[in-house]
Short mmCIF file of C-alpha atoms in Angstrom, two decimals:
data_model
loop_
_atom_site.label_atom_id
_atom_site.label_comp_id
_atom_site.label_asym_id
_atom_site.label_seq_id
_atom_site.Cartn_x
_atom_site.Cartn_y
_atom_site.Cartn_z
CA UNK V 1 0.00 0.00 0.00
CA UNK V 2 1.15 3.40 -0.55
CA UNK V 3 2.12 6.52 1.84
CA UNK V 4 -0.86 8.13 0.78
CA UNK V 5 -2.71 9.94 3.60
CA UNK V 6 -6.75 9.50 3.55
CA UNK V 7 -8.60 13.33 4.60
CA UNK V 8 -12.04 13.77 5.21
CA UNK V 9 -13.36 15.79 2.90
CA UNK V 10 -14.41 18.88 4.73
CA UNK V 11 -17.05 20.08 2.35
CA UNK V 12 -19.00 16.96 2.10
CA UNK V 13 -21.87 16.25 5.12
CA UNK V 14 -20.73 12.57 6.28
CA UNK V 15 -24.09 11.69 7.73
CA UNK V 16 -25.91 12.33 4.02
CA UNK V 17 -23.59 9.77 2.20
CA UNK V 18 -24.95 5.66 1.82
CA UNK V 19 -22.31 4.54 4.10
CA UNK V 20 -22.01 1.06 4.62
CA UNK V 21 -20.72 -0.86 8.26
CA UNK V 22 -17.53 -1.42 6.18
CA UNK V 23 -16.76 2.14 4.99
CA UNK V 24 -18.72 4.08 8.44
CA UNK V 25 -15.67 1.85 10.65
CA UNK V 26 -13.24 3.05 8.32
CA UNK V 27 -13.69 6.91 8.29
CA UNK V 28 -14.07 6.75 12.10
CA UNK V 29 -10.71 5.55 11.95
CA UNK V 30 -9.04 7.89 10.22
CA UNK V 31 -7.19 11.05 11.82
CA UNK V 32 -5.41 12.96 8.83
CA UNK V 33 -1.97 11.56 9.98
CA UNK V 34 -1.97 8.21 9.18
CA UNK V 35 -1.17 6.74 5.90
CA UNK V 36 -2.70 4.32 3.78
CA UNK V 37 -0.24 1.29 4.59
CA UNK V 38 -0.34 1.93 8.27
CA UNK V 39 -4.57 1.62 8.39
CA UNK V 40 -4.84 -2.50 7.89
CA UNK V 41 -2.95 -2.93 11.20
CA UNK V 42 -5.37 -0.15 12.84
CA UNK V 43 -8.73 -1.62 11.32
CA UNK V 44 -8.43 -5.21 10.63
CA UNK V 45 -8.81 -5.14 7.43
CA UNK V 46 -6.73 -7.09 4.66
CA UNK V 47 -4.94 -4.47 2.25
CA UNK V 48 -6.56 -5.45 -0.45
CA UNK V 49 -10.30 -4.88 1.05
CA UNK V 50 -9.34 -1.94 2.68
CA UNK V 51 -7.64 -0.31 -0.80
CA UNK V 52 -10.91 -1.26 -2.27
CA UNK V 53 -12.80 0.87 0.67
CA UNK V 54 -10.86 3.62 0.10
CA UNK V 55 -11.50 3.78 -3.66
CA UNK V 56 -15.15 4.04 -2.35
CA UNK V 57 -15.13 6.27 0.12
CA UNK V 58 -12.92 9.12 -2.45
CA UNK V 59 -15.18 8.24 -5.28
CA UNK V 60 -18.61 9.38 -2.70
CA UNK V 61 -16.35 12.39 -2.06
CA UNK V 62 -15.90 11.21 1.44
CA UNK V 63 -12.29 11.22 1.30
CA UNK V 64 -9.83 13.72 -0.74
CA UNK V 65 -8.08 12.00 -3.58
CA UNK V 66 -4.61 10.64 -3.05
CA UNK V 67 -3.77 13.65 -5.33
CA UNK V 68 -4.89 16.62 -3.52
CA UNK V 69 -2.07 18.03 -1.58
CA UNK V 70 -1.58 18.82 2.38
CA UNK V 71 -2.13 22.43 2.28
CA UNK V 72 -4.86 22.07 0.11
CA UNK V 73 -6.69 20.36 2.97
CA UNK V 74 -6.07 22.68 5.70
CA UNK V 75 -6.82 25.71 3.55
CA UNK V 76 -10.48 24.14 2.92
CA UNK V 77 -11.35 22.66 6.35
CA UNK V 78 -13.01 25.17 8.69
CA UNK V 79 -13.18 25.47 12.31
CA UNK V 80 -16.18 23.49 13.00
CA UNK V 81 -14.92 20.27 10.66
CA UNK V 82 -16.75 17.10 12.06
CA UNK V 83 -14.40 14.80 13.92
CA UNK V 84 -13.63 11.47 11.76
CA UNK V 85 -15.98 10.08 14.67
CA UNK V 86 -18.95 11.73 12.59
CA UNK V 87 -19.10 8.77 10.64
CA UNK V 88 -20.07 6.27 13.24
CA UNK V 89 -23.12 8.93 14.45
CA UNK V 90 -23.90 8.76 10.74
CA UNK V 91 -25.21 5.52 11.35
CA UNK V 92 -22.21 3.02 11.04
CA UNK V 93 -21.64 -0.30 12.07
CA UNK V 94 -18.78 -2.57 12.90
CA UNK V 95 -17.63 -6.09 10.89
CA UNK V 96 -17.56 -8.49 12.60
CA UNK V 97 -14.09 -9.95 13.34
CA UNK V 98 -14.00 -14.06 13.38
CA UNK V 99 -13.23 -16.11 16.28
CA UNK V 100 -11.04 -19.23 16.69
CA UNK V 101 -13.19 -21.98 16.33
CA UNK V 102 -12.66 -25.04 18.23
CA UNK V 103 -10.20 -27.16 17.03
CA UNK V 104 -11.40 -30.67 15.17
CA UNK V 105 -7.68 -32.70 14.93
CA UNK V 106 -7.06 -36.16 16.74
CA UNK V 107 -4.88 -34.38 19.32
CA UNK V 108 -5.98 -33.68 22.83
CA UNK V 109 -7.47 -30.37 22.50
CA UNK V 110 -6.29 -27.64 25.18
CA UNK V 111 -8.22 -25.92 27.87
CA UNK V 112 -8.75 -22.73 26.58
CA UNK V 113 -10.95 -24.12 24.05
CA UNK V 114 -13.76 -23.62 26.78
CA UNK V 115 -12.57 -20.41 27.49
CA UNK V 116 -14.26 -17.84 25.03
CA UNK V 117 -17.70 -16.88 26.31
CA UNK V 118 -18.69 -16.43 22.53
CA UNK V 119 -21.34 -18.78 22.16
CA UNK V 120 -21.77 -18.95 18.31
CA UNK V 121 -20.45 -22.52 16.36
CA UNK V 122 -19.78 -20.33 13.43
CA UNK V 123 -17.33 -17.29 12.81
CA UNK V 124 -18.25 -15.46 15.76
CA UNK V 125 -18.55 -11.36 15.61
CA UNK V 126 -17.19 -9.10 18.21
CA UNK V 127 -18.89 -5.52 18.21
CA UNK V 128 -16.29 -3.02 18.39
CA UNK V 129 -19.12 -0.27 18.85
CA UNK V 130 -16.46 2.62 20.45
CA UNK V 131 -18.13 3.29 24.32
CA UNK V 132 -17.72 7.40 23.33
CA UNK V 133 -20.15 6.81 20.04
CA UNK V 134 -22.64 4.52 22.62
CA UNK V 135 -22.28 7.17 24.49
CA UNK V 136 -22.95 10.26 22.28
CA UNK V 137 -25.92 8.11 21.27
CA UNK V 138 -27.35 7.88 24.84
CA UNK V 139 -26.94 11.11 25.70
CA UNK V 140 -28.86 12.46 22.26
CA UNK V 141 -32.08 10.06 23.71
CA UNK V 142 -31.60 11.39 26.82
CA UNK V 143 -31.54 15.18 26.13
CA UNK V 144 -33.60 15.76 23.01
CA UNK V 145 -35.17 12.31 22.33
CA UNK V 146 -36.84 11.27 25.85
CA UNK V 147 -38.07 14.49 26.59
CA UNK V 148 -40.81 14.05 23.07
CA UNK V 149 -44.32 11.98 24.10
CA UNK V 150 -44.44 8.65 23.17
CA UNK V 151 -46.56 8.93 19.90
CA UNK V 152 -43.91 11.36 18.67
CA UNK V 153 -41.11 9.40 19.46
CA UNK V 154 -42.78 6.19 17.41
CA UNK V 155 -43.38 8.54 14.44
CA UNK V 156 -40.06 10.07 14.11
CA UNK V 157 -38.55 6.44 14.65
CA UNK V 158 -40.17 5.29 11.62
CA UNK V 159 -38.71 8.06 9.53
CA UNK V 160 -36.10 8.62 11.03
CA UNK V 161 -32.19 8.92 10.21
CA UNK V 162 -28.87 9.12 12.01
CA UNK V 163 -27.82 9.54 14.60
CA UNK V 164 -31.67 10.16 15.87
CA UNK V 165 -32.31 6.41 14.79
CA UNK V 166 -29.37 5.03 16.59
CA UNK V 167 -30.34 7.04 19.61
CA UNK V 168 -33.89 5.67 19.30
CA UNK V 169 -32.46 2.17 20.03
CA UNK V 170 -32.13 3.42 23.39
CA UNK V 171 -35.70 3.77 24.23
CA UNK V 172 -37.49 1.70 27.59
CA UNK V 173 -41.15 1.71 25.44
CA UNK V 174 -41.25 -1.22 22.89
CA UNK V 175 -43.81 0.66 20.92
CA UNK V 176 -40.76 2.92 20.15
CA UNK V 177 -38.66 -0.20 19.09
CA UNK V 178 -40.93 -1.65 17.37
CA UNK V 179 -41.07 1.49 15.33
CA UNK V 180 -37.57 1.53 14.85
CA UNK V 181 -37.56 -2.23 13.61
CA UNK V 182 -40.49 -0.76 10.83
CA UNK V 183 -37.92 1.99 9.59
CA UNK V 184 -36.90 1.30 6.06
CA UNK V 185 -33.32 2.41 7.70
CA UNK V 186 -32.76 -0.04 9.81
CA UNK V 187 -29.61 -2.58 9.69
CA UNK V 188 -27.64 -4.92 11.97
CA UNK V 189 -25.74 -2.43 13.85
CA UNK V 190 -29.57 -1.34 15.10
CA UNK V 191 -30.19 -4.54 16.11
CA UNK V 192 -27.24 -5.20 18.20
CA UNK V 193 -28.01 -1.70 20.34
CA UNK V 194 -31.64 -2.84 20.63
CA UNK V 195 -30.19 -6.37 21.66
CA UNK V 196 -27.34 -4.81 23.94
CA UNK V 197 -29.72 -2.35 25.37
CA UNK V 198 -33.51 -2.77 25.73
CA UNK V 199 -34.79 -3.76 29.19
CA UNK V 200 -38.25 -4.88 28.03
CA UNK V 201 -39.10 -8.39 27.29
CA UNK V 202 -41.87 -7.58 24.78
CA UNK V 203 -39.21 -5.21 22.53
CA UNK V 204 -36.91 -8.17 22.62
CA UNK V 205 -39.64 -10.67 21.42
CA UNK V 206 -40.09 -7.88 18.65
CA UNK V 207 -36.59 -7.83 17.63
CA UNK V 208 -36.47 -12.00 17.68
CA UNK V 209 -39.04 -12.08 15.58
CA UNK V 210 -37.12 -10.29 12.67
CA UNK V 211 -34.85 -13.66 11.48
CA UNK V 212 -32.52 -11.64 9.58
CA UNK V 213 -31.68 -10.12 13.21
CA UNK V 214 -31.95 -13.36 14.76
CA UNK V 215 -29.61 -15.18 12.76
CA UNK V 216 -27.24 -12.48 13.93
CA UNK V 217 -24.48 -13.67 16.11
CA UNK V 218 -23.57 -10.24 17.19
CA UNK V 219 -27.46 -9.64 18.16
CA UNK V 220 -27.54 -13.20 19.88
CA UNK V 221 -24.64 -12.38 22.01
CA UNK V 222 -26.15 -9.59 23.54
CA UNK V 223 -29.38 -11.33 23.85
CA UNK V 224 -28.18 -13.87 26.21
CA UNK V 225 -26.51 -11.27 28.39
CA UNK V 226 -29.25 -8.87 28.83
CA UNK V 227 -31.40 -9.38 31.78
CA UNK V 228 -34.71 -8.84 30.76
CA UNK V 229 -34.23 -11.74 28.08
CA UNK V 230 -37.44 -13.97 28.58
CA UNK V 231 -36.41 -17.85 28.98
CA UNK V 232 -39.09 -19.04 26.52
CA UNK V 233 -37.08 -16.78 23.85
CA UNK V 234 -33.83 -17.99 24.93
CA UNK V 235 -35.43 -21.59 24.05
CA UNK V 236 -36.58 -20.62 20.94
CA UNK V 237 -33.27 -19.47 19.69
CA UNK V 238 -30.90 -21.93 21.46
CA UNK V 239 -32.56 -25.17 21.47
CA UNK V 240 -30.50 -26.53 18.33
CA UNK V 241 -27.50 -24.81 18.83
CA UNK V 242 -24.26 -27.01 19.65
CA UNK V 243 -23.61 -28.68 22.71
CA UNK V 244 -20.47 -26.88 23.60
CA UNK V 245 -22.29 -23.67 22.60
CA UNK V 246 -24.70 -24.38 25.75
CA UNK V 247 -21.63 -25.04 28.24
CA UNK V 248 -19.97 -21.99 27.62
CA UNK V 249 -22.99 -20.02 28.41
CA UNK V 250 -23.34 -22.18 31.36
CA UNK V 251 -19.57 -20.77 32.40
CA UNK V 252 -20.02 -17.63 31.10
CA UNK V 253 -19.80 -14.90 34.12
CA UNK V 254 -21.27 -11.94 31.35
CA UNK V 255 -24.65 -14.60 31.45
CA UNK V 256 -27.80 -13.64 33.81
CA UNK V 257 -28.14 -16.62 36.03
CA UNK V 258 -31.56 -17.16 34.68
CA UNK V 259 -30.23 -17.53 31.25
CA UNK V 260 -27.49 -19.82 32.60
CA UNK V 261 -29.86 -22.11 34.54
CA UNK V 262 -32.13 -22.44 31.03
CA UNK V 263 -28.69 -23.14 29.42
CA UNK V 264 -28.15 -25.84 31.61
CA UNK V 265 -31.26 -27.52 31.30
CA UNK V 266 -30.92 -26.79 27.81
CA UNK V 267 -27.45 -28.67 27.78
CA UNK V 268 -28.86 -31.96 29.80
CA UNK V 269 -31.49 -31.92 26.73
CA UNK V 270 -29.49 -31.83 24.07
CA UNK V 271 -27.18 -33.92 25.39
CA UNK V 272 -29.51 -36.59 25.64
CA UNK V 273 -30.70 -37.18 21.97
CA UNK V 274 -27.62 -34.51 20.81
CA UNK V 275 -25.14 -36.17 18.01
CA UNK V 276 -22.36 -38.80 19.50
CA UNK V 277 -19.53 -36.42 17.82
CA UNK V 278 -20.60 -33.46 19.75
CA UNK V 279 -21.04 -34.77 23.00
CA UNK V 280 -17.31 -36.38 22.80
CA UNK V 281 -16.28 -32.46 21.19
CA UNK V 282 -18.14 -31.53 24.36
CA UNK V 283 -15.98 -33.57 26.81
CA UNK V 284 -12.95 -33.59 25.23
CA UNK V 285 -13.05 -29.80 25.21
CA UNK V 286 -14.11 -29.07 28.22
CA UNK V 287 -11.44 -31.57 30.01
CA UNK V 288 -14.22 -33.16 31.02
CA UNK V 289 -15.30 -30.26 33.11
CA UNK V 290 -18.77 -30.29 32.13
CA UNK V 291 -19.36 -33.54 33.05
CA UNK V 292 -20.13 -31.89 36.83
CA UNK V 293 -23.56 -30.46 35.32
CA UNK V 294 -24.42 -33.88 33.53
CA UNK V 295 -24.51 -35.89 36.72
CA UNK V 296 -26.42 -39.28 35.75
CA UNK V 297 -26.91 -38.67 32.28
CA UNK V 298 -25.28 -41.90 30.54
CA UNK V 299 -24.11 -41.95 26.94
CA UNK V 300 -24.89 -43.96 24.06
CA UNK V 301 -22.68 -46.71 22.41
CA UNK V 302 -21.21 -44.98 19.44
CA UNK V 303 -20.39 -42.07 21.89
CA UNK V 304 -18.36 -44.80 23.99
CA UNK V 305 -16.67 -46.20 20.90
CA UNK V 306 -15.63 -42.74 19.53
CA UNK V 307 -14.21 -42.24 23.16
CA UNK V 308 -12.24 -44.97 23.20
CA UNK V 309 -11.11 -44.53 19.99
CA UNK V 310 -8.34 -42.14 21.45
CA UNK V 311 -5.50 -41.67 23.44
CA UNK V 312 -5.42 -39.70 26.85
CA UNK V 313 -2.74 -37.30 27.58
CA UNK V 314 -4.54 -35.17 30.36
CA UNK V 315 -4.52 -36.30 34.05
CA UNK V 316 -7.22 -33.39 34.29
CA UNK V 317 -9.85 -35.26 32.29
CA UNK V 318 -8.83 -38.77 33.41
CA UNK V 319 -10.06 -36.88 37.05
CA UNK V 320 -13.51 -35.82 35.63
CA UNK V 321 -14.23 -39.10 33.99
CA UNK V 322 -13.53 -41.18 36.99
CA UNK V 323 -15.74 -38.62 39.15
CA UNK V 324 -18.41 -39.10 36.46
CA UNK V 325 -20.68 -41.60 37.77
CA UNK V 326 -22.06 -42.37 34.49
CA UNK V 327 -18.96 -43.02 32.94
CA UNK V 328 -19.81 -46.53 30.61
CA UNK V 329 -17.50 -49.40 32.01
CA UNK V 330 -15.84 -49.99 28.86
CA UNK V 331 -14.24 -46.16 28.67
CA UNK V 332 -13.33 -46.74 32.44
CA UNK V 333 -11.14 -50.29 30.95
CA UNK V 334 -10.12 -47.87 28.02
CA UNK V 335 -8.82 -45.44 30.64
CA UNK V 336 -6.97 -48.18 33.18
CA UNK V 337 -5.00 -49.48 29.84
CA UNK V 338 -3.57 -45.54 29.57
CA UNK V 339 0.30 -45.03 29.84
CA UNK V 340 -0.74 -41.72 32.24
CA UNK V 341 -2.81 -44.04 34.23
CA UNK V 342 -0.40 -46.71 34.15
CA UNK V 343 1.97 -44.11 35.34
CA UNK V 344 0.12 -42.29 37.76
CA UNK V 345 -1.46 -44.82 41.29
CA UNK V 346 -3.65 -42.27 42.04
CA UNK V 347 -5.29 -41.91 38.42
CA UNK V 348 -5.75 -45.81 38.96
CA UNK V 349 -7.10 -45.80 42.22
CA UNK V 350 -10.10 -43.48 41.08
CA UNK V 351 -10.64 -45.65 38.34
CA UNK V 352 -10.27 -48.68 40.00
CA UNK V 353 -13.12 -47.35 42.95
CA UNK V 354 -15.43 -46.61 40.09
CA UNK V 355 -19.28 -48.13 40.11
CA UNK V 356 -18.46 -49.53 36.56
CA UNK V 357 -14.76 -50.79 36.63
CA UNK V 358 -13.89 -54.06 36.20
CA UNK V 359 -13.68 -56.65 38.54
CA UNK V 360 -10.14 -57.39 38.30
CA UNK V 361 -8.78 -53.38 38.65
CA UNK V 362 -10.96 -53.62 41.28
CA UNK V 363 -10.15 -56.78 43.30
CA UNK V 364 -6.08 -55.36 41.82
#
């Protein structure tokens, strides 16, 4: 990439351009001083994608061409130039970045596998919504928005544009979210404030009932973690989701404890009729660590067979297994035959005091 600098251009209103997510995360990013080649390390973006931004953002007039020199810029930009933030009140949203996903080799996989409280199976999105912009949103509800009646608020939300729509997102009356659902306007990054911020169940149910916005896993996220999220919703969305997807909202401290108890129940479901492969990704993943909240729930025979298909490595999840009372004897005989067992007395005396180990490691 080159050491072109990227300007706002100061004569151009931000807000009345067709920004994309894409191209709204991009100008907020920009400060006048850093060049082209420097930006994919400060957004994310691959070069390539983010020359191709670029080309889109100077052909809308957004930016000054690569051509149009230094003093030209400060000659034309007055006093009261919006801030490259502007474009984010304009109505911008984030990309989504991907997350790791769990790992799927014949190797013992590690603990941190668990660790993520992302709960999505796919690529999962991280909102990288600045708190200032949030904020600058909030307080335009607060000091022009709130203040309206309620029939006025669910008019102008229905026509309305940014940042008044964004701000909108921030209103306690679901007749007002609703509303803002309606607007022809609306996107994603709408969704995700509705998700991250609404505090009434019936304005949730709204916003669940748009799939496009359910599908979201940057809206589901914040669904799980707000409070006012009613269970039978939770349900609705969850029940066919992965069974290591349900454990790490189980774990997950950013979780109400009302969504982590459905989760739970949720996870002794699925776990029951779930698929063989998952339930071993579950245990294997986990070090056996969510074993503890599937306390008498036994497995099926292809799920034994795929378990003792492998080779154990971790005294951790030897532990689990032998404290799991449902553990089938023939993964218990797997186990004793282990070189860590083999190695380790203690390993072999939990196994051996197990309800289903053999006779022989018992009587050994």
């Amino acid at each position: 990439m080159s050491d072109w600098t990227p300007k706002l251009n100061p004569t151009v209103d931000l807000r009345r351009l067709p920004l994309n997510a894409e191209e709204g995360f991009v100008l907020s990013r920009l400060d006048g001083h850093t060049r082209e080649r420097d930006l994919p390390a400060l957004t994310g973006f691959p070069p390539d994608k983010l020359r191709d931004i670029l080309a889109r953002l100077v052909s809308q007039g957004a930016l000054l061409s690569g051509a149009e020199p230094a003093s030209a810029v400060n000659t034309l930009r007055p006093p009261d130039a919006p801030p490259a933030s502007a474009a984010l009140l304009a109505g911008a949203a984030v990309e989504e970045r991907a997350m790791p996903s769990l790992d799927e080799s014949g190797t013992e996989p590690l603990p941190e596998a668990e660790a993520s409280g992302d709960s999505d199976e796919e690529a999962a999105p991280a909102d990288d919504v600045p708190e200032a912009v949030l904020g600058d949103y909030r307080k335009l509800f607060e000091t022009r928005l709130h203040a309206l009646p309620e029939d006025q608020r669910v008019a102008l939300a229905k026509g309305a544009e940014e940042p008044e729509l964004s701000a909108l997102c921030f209103d306690p009356v679901p007749a007002v979210i609703k509303a803002v659902l309606e607007s022809s306007r609306v996107g994603l990054a709408h969704a995700r404030l509705i998700a991250r911020h609404h505090r009434n169940p019936v304005g949730l149910e709204a916003l669940v009932a748009r799939a496009a916005f359910a599908s979201d896993a940057g809206v589901r996220r914040f669904l799980v973690r707000n409070p006012q999220l009613p269970v039978a919703v939770f349900r609705r969305l969850w029940a066919m989701r992965r069974l290591m997807e349900h454990h790490k909202l189980t774990v997950d401290r950013d979780v109400p404890e009302q969504t982590r108890r459905a989760a739970r129940e949720l996870l002794r479901q699925r776990f029951s009729t779930g698929p063989s492969e998952e339930k071993v990704e579950l245990i294997l993943n986990t070090e056996g660590r969510a074993l503890g909240a599937l306390v008498g729930m036994p497995v099926d025979g292809k799920t034994t067979s795929l378990l003792c298909g492998r080779t154990y490595r971790s005294p951790m999840l030897v532990q689990n297994i032998a404290r799991w009372s449902a553990a089938p004897p023939a993964l218990i005989a797997h186990l004793l035959k282990q070189e860590l067992v083999r190695r380790q007395p203690q390993l072999r005396m939990m196994l051996a005091r197990h309800p289903n180990a053999p006779a022989d490691a018992k009587r050994a």
